[in-house]
JSON list of C-alpha atoms in Angstrom, two decimals:
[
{"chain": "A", "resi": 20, "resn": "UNK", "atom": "CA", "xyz": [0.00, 0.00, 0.00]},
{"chain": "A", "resi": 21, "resn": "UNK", "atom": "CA", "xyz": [0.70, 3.58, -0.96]},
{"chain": "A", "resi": 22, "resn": "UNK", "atom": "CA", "xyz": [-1.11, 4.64, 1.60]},
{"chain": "A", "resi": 23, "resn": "UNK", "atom": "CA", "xyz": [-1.80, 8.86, 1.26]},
{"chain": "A", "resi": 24, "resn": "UNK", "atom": "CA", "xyz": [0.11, 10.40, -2.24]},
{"chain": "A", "resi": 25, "resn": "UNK", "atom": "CA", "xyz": [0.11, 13.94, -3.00]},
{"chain": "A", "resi": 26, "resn": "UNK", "atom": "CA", "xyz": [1.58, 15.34, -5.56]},
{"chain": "A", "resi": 27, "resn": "UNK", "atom": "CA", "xyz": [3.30, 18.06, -6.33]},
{"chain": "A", "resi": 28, "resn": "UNK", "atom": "CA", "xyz": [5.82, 17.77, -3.38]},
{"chain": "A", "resi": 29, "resn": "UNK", "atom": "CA", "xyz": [6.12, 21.66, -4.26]},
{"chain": "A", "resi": 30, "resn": "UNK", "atom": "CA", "xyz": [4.64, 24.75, -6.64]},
{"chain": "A", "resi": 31, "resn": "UNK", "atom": "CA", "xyz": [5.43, 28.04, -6.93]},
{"chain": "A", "resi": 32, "resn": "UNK", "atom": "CA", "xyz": [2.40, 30.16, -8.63]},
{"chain": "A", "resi": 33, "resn": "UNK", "atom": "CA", "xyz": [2.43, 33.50, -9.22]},
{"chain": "A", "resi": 34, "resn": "UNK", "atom": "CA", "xyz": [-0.76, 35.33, -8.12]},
{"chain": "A", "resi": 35, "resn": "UNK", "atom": "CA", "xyz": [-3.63, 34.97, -9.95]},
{"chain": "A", "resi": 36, "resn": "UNK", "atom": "CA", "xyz": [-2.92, 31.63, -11.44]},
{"chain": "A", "resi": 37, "resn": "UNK", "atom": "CA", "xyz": [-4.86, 27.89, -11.05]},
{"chain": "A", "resi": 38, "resn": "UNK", "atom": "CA", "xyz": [-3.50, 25.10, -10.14]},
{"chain": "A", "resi": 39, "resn": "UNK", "atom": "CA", "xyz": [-4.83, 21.66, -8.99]},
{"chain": "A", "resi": 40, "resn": "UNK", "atom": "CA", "xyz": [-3.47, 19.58, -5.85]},
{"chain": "A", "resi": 41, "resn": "UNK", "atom": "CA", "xyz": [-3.46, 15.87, -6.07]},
{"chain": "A", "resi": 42, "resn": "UNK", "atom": "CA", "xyz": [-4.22, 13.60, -3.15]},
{"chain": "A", "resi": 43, "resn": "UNK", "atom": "CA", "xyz": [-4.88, 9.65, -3.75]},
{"chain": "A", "resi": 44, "resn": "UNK", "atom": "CA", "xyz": [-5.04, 6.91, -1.51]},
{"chain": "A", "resi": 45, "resn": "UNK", "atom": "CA", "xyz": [-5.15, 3.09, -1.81]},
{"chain": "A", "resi": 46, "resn": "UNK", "atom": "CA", "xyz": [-6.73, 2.30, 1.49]},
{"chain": "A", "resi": 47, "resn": "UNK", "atom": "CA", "xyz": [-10.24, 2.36, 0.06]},
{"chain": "A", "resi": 48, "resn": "UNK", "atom": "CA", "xyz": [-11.17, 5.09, 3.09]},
{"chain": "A", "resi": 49, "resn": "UNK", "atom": "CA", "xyz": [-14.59, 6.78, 2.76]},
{"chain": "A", "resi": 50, "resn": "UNK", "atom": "CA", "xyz": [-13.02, 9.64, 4.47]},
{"chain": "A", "resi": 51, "resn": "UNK", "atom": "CA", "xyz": [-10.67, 12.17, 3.09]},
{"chain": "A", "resi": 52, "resn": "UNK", "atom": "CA", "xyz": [-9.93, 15.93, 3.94]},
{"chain": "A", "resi": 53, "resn": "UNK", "atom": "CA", "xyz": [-7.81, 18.62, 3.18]},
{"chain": "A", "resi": 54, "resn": "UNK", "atom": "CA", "xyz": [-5.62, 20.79, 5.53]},
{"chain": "A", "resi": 55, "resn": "UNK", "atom": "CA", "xyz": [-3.18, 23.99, 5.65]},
{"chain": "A", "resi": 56, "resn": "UNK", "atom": "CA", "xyz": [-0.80, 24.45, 8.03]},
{"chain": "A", "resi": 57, "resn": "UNK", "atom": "CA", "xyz": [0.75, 27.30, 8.78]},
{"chain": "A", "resi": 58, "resn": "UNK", "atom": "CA", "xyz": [3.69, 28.84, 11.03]},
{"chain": "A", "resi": 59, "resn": "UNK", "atom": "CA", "xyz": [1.94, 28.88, 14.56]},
{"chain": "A", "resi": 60, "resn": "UNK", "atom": "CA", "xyz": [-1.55, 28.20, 13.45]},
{"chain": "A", "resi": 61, "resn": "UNK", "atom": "CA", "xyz": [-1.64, 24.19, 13.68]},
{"chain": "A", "resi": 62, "resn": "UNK", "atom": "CA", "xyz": [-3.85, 22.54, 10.52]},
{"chain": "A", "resi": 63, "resn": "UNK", "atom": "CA", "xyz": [-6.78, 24.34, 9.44]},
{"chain": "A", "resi": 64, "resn": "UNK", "atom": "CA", "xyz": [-9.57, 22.44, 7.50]},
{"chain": "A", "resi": 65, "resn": "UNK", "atom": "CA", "xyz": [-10.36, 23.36, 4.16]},
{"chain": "A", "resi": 66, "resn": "UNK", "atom": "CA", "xyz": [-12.82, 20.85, 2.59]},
{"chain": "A", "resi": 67, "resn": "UNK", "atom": "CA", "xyz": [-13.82, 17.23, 3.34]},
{"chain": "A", "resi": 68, "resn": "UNK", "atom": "CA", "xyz": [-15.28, 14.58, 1.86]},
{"chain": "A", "resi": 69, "resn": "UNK", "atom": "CA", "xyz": [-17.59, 11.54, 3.65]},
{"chain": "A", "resi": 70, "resn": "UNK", "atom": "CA", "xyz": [-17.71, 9.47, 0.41]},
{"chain": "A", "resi": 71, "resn": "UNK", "atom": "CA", "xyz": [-17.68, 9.58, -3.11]},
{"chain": "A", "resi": 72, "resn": "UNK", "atom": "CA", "xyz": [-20.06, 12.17, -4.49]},
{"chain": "A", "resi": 73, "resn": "UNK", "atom": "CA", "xyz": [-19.89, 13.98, -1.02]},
{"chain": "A", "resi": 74, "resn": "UNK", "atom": "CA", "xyz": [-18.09, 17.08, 0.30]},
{"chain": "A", "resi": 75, "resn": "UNK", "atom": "CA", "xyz": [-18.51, 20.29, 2.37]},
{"chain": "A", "resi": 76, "resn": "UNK", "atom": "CA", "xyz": [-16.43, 23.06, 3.82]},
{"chain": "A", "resi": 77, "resn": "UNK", "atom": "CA", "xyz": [-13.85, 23.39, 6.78]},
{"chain": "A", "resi": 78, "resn": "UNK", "atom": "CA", "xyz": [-12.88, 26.41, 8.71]},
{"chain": "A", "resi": 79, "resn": "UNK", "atom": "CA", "xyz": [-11.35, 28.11, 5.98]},
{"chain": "A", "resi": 80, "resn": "UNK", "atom": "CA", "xyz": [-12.67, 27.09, 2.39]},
{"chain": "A", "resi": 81, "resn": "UNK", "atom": "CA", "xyz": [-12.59, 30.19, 0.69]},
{"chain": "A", "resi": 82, "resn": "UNK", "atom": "CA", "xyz": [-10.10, 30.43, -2.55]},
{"chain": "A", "resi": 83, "resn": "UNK", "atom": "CA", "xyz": [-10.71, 26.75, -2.89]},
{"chain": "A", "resi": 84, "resn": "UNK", "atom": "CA", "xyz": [-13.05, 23.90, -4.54]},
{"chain": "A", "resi": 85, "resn": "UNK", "atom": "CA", "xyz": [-13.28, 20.25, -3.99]},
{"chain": "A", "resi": 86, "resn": "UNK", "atom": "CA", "xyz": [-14.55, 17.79, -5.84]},
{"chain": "A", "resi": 87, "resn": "UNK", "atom": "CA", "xyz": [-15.08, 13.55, -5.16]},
{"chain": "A", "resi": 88, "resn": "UNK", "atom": "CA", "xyz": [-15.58, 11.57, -8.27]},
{"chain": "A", "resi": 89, "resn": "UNK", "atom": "CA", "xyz": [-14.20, 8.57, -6.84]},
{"chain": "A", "resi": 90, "resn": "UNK", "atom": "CA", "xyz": [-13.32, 7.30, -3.99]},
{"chain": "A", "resi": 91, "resn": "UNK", "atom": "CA", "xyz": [-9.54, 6.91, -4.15]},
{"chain": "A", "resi": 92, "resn": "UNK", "atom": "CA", "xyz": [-9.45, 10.36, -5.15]},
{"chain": "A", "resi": 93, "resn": "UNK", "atom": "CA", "xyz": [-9.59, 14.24, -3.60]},
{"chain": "A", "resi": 94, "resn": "UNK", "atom": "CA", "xyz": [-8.09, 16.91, -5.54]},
{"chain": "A", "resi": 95, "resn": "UNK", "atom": "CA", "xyz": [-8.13, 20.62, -4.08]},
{"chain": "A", "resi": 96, "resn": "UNK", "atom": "CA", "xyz": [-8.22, 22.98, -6.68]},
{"chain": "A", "resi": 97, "resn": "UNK", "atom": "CA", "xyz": [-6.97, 26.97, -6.38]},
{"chain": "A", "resi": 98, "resn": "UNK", "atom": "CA", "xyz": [-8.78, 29.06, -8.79]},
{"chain": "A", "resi": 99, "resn": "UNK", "atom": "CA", "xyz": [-7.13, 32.13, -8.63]},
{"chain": "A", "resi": 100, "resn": "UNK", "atom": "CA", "xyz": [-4.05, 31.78, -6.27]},
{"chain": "A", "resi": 101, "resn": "UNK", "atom": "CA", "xyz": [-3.51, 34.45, -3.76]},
{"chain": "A", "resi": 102, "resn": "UNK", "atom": "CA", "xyz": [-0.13, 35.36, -1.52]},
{"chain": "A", "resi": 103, "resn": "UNK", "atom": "CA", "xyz": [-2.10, 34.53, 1.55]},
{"chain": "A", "resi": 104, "resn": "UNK", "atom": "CA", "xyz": [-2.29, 30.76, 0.30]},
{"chain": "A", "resi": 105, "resn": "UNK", "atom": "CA", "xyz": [0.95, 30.50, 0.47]},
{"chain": "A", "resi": 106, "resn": "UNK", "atom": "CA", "xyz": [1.29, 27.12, 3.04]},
{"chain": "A", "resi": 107, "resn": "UNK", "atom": "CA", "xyz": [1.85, 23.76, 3.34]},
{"chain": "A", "resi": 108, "resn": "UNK", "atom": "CA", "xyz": [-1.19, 21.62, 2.18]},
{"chain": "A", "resi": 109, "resn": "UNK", "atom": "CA", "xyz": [-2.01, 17.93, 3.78]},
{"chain": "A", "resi": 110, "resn": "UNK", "atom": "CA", "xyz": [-4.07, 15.77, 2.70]},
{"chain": "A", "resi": 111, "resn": "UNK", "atom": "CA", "xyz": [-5.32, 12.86, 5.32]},
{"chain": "A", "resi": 112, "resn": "UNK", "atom": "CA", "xyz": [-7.78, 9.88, 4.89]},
{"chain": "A", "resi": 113, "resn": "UNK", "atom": "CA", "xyz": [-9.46, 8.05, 7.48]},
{"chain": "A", "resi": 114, "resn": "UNK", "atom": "CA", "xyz": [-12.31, 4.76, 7.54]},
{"chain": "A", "resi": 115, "resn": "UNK", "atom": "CA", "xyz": [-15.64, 6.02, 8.18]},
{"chain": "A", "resi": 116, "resn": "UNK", "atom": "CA", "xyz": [-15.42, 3.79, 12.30]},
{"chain": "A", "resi": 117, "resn": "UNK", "atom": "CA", "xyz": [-12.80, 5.88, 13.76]},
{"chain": "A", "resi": 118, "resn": "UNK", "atom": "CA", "xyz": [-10.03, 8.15, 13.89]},
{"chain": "A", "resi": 119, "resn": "UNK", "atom": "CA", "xyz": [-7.57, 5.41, 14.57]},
{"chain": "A", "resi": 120, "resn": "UNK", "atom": "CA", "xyz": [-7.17, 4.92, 11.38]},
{"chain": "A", "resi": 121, "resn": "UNK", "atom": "CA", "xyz": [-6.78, 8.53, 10.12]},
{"chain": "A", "resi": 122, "resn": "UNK", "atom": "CA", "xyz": [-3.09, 8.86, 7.31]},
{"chain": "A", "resi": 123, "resn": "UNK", "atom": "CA", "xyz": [-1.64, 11.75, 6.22]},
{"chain": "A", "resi": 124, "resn": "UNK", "atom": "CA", "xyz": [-0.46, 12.45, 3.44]},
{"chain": "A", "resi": 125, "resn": "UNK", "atom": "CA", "xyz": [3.45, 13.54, 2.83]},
{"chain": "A", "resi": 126, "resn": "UNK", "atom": "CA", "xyz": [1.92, 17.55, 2.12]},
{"chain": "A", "resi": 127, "resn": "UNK", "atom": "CA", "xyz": [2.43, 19.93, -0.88]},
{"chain": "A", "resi": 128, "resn": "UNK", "atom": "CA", "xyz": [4.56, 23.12, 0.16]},
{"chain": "A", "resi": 129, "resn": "UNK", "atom": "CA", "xyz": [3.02, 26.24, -1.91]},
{"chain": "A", "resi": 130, "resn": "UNK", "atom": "CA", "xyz": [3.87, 29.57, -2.44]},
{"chain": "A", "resi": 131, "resn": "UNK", "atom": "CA", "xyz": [2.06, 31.90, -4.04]},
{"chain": "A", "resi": 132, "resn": "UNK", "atom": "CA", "xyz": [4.28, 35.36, -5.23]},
{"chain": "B", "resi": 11, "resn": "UNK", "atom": "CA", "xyz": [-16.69, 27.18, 18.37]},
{"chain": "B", "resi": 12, "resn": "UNK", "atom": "CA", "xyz": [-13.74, 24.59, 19.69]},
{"chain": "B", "resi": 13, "resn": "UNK", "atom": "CA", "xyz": [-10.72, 25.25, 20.31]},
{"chain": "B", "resi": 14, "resn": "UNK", "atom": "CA", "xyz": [-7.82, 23.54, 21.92]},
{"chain": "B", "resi": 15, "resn": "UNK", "atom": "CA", "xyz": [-5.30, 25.42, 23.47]},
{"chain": "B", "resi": 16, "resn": "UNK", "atom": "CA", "xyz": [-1.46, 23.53, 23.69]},
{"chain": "B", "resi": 17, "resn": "UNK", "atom": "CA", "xyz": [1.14, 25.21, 25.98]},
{"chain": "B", "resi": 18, "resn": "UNK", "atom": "CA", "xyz": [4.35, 25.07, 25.79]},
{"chain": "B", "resi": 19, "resn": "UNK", "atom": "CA", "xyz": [4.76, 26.45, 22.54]},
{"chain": "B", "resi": 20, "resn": "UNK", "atom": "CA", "xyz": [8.31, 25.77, 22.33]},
{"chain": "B", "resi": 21, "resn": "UNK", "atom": "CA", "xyz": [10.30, 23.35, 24.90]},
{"chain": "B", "resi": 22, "resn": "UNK", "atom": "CA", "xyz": [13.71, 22.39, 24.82]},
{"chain": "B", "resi": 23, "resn": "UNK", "atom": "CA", "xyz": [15.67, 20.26, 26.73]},
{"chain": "B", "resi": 24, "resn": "UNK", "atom": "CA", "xyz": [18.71, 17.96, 27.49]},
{"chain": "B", "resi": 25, "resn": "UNK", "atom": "CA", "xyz": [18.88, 13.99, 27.12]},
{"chain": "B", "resi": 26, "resn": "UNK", "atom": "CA", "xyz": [17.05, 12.31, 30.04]},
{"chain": "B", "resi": 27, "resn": "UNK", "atom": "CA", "xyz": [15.21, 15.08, 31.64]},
{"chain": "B", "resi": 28, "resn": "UNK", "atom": "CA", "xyz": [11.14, 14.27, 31.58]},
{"chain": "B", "resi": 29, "resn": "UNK", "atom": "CA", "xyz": [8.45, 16.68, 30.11]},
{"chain": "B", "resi": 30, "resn": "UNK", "atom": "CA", "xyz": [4.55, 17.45, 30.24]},
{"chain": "B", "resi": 31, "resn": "UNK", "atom": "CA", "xyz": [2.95, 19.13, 27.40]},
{"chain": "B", "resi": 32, "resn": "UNK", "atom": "CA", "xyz": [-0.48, 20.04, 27.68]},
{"chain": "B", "resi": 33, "resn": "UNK", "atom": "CA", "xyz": [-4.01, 20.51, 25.58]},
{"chain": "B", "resi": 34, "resn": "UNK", "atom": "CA", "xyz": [-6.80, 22.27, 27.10]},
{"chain": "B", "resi": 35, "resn": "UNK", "atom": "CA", "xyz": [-10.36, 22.98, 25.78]},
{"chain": "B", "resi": 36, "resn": "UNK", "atom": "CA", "xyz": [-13.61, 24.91, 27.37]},
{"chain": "B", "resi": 37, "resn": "UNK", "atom": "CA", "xyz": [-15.48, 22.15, 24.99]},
{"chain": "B", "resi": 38, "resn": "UNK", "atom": "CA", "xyz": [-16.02, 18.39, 25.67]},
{"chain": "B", "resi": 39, "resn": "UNK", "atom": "CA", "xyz": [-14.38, 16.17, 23.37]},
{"chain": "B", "resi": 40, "resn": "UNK", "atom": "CA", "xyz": [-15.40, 12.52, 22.39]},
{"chain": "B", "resi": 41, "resn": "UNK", "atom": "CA", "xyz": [-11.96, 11.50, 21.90]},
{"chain": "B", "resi": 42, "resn": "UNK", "atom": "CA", "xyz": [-8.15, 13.36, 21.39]},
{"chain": "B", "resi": 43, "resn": "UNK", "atom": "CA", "xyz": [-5.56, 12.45, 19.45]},
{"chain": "B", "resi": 44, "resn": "UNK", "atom": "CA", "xyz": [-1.65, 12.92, 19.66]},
{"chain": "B", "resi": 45, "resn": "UNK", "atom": "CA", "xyz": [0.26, 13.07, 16.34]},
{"chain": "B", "resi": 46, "resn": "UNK", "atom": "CA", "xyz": [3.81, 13.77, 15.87]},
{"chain": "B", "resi": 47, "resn": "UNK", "atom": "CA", "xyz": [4.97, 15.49, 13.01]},
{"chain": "B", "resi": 48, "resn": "UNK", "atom": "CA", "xyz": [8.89, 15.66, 11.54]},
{"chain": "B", "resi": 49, "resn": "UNK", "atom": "CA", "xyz": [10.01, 18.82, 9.54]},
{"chain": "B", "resi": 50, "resn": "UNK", "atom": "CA", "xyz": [9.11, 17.77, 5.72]},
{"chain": "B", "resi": 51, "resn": "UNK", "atom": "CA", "xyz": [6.37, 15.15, 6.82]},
{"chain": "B", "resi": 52, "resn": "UNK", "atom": "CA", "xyz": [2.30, 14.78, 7.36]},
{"chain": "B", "resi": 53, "resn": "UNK", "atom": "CA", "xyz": [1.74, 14.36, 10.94]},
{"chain": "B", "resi": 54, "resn": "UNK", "atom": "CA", "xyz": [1.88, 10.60, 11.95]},
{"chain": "B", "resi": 55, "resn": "UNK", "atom": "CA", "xyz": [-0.88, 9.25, 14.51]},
{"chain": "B", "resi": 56, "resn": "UNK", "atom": "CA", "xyz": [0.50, 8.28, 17.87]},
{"chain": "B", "resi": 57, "resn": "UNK", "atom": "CA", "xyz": [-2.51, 7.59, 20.16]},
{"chain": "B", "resi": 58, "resn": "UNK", "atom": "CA", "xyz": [-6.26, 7.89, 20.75]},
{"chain": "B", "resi": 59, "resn": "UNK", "atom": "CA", "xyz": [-7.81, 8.75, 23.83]},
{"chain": "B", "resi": 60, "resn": "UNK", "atom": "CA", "xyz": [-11.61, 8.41, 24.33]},
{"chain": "B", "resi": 61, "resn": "UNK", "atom": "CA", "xyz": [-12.71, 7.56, 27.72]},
{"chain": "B", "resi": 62, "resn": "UNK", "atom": "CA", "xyz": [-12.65, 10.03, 30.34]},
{"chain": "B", "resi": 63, "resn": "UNK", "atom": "CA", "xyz": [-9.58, 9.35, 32.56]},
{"chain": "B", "resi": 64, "resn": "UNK", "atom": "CA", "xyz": [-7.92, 7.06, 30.05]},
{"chain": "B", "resi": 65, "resn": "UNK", "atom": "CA", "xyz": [-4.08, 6.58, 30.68]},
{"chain": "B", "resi": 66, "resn": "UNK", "atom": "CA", "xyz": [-2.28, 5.03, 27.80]},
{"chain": "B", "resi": 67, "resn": "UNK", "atom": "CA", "xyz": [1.51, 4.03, 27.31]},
{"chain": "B", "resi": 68, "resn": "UNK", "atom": "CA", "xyz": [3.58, 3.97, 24.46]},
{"chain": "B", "resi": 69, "resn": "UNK", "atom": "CA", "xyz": [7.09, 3.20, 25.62]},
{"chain": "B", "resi": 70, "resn": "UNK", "atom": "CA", "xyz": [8.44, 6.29, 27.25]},
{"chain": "B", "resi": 71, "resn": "UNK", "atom": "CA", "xyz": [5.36, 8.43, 26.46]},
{"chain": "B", "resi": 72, "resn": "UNK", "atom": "CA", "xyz": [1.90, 8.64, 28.37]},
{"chain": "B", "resi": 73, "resn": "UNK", "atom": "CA", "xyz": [-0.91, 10.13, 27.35]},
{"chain": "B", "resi": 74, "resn": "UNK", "atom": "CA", "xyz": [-3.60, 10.91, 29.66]},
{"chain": "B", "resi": 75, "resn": "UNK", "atom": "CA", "xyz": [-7.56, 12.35, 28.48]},
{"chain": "B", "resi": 76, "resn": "UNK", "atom": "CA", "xyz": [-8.84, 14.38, 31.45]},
{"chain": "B", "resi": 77, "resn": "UNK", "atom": "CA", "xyz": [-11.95, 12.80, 33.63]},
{"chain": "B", "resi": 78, "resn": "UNK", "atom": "CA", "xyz": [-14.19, 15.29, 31.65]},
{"chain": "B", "resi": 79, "resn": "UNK", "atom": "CA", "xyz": [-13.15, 15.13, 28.41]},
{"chain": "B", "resi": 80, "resn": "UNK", "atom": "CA", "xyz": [-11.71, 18.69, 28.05]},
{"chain": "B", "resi": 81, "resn": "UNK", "atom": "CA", "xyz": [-8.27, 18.53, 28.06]},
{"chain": "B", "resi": 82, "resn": "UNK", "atom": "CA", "xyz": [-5.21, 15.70, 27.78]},
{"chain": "B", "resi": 83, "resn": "UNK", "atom": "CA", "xyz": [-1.79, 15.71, 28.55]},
{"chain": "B", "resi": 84, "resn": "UNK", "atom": "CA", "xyz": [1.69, 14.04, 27.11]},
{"chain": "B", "resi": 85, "resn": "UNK", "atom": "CA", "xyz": [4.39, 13.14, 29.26]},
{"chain": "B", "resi": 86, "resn": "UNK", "atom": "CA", "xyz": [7.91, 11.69, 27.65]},
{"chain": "B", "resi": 87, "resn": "UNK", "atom": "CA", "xyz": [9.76, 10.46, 30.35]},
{"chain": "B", "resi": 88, "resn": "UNK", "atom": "CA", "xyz": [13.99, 10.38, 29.61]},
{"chain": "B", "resi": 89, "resn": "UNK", "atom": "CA", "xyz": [13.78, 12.53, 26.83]},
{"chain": "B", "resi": 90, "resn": "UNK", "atom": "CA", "xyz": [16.04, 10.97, 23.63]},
{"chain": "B", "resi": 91, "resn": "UNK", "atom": "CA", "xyz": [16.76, 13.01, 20.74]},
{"chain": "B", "resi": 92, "resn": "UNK", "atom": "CA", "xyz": [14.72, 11.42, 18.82]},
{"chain": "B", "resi": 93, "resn": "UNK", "atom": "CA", "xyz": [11.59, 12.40, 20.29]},
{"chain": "B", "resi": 94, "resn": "UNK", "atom": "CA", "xyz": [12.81, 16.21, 18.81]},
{"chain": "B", "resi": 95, "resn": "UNK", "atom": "CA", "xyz": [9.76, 17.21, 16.27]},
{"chain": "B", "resi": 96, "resn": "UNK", "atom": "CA", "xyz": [6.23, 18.66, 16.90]},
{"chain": "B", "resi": 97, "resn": "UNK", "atom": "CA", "xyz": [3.51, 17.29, 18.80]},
{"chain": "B", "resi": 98, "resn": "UNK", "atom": "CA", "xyz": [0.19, 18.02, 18.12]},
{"chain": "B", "resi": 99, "resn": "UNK", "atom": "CA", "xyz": [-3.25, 17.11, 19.89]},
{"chain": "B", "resi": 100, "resn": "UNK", "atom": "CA", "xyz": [-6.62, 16.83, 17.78]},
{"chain": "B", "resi": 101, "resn": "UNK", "atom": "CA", "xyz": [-9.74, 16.60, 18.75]},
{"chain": "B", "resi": 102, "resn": "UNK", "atom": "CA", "xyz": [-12.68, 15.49, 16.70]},
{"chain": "B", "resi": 103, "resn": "UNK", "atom": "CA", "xyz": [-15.62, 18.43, 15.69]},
{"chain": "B", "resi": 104, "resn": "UNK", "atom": "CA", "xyz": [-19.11, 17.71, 17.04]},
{"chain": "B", "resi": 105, "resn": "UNK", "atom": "CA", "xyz": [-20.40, 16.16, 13.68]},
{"chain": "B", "resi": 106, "resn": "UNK", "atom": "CA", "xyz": [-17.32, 13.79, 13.73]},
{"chain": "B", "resi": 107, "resn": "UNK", "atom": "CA", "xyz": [-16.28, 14.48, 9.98]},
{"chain": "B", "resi": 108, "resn": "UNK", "atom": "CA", "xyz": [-12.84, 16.11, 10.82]},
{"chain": "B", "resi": 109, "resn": "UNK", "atom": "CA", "xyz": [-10.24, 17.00, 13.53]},
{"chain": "B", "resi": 110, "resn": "UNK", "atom": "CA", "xyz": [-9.83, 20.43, 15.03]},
{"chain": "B", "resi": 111, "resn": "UNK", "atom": "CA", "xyz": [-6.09, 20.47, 15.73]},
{"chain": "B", "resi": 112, "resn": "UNK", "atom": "CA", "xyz": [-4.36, 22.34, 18.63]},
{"chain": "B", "resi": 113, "resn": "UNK", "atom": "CA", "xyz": [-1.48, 25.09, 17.69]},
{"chain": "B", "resi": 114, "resn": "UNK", "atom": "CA", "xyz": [1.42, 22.28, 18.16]},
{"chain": "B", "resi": 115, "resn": "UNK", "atom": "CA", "xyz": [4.60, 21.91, 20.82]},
{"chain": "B", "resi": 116, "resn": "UNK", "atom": "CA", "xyz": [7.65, 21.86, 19.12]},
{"chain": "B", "resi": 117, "resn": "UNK", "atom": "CA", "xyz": [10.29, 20.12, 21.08]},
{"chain": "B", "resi": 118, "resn": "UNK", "atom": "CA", "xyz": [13.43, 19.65, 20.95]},
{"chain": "B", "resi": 119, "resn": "UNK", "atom": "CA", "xyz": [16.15, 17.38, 22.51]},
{"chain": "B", "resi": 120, "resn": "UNK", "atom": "CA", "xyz": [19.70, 17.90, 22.75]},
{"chain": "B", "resi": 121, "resn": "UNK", "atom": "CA", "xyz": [22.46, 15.65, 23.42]}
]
């Protein structure tokens, strides 16, 4: 097992441009979410995901879509990349029973000029 | 809205001495979570608390959830430099769909 991919493993965007995150994982979880961290601030929640088909918004979802066509899948899309997005992205999946089972992914490490 | 507040925000110390980092909330959790994380990594999962009062071990490290589910605490005993990184505690959000983390303790161990 994989276990959580993302992909890129780093971007650098200038402002105003779109770019798409990647996040995969072999585990067959029903869960998946999407997090930025940032210097002091812990992991925020973006967008998450219950199942294929599924998603809603975090704490701080604005500046980015979500979509879940399958369930292996989760990509987090920027449409119009801003400074303030500069961060470190994670992606984590979990099986719908319990957090015990919760992966993260290795993270994407953006920045926006 | 819940929060959970960790303190120390930075700790660092010599080979062998113990510490106690803390995660406090004015909300009741139904279960916290420890992750450590290493610079360049996701955070990985270390442990699970859920019942009130719960004491868990994992080698040198206990984690304790408080008798009313509002705050936990970590204790490394003989701190080895390889416990240097950042600890975080998570707690999960009232619908149970995704973790509310704390700020993080970044420690670090010197030989």
């Amino acid at each position: 097992n994989a276990g959580v991919t993302q992909t890129p493993k780093f971007q650098v965007l200038k402002t105003g441009q779109s770019m798409t995150l990647q996040c995969a994982q072999d585990m067959n979880h029903e869960y998946m979410s999407w997090y930025r961290q940032d210097p002091g601030m812990g992991l925020r929640l973006i967008h998450y995901s219950v199942g294929a088909g599924i998603t809603d918004q975090g704490e701080v979802p604005n500046g980015y879509n979500v979509s879940r066509s399958t369930t292996e899948d989760f990509p987090l899309r920027l449409l119009s990349a801003a400074p303030s997005q500069t961060s470190v992205y994670f992606c984590a999946s979990r099986e719908r029973g319990g957090w015990e089972t919760q992966y993260f992914g290795p993270g994407t490490r953006l920045l926006v000029l | 809205t819940q929060l959970l507040e960790q303190s120390p925000q930075f700790l660092s110390i010599q080979e062998g001495e113990n510490l106690t980092v803390y995660c406090n909330s004015s909300s009741v959790f139904s279960s916290l979570q420890w992750y450590r994380q290493e610079p360049g990594e996701g955070p990985v999962l270390l442990v699970t608390v859920v019942t009130g009062g719960e004491v868990k071990k994992l080698k040198r490290l206990t984690f304790q959830f408080g008798d009313a589910r509002k705050d936990s605490s970590l204790h490394i005993t003989a701190a080895q430099p390889g416990d240097t990184g950042l600890y975080l505690c998570a707690g999960s959000n009232q619908a149970g769909t995704a973790l509310i983390f704390g700020k993080g303790t970044t420690l670090s161990v010197s030989s």
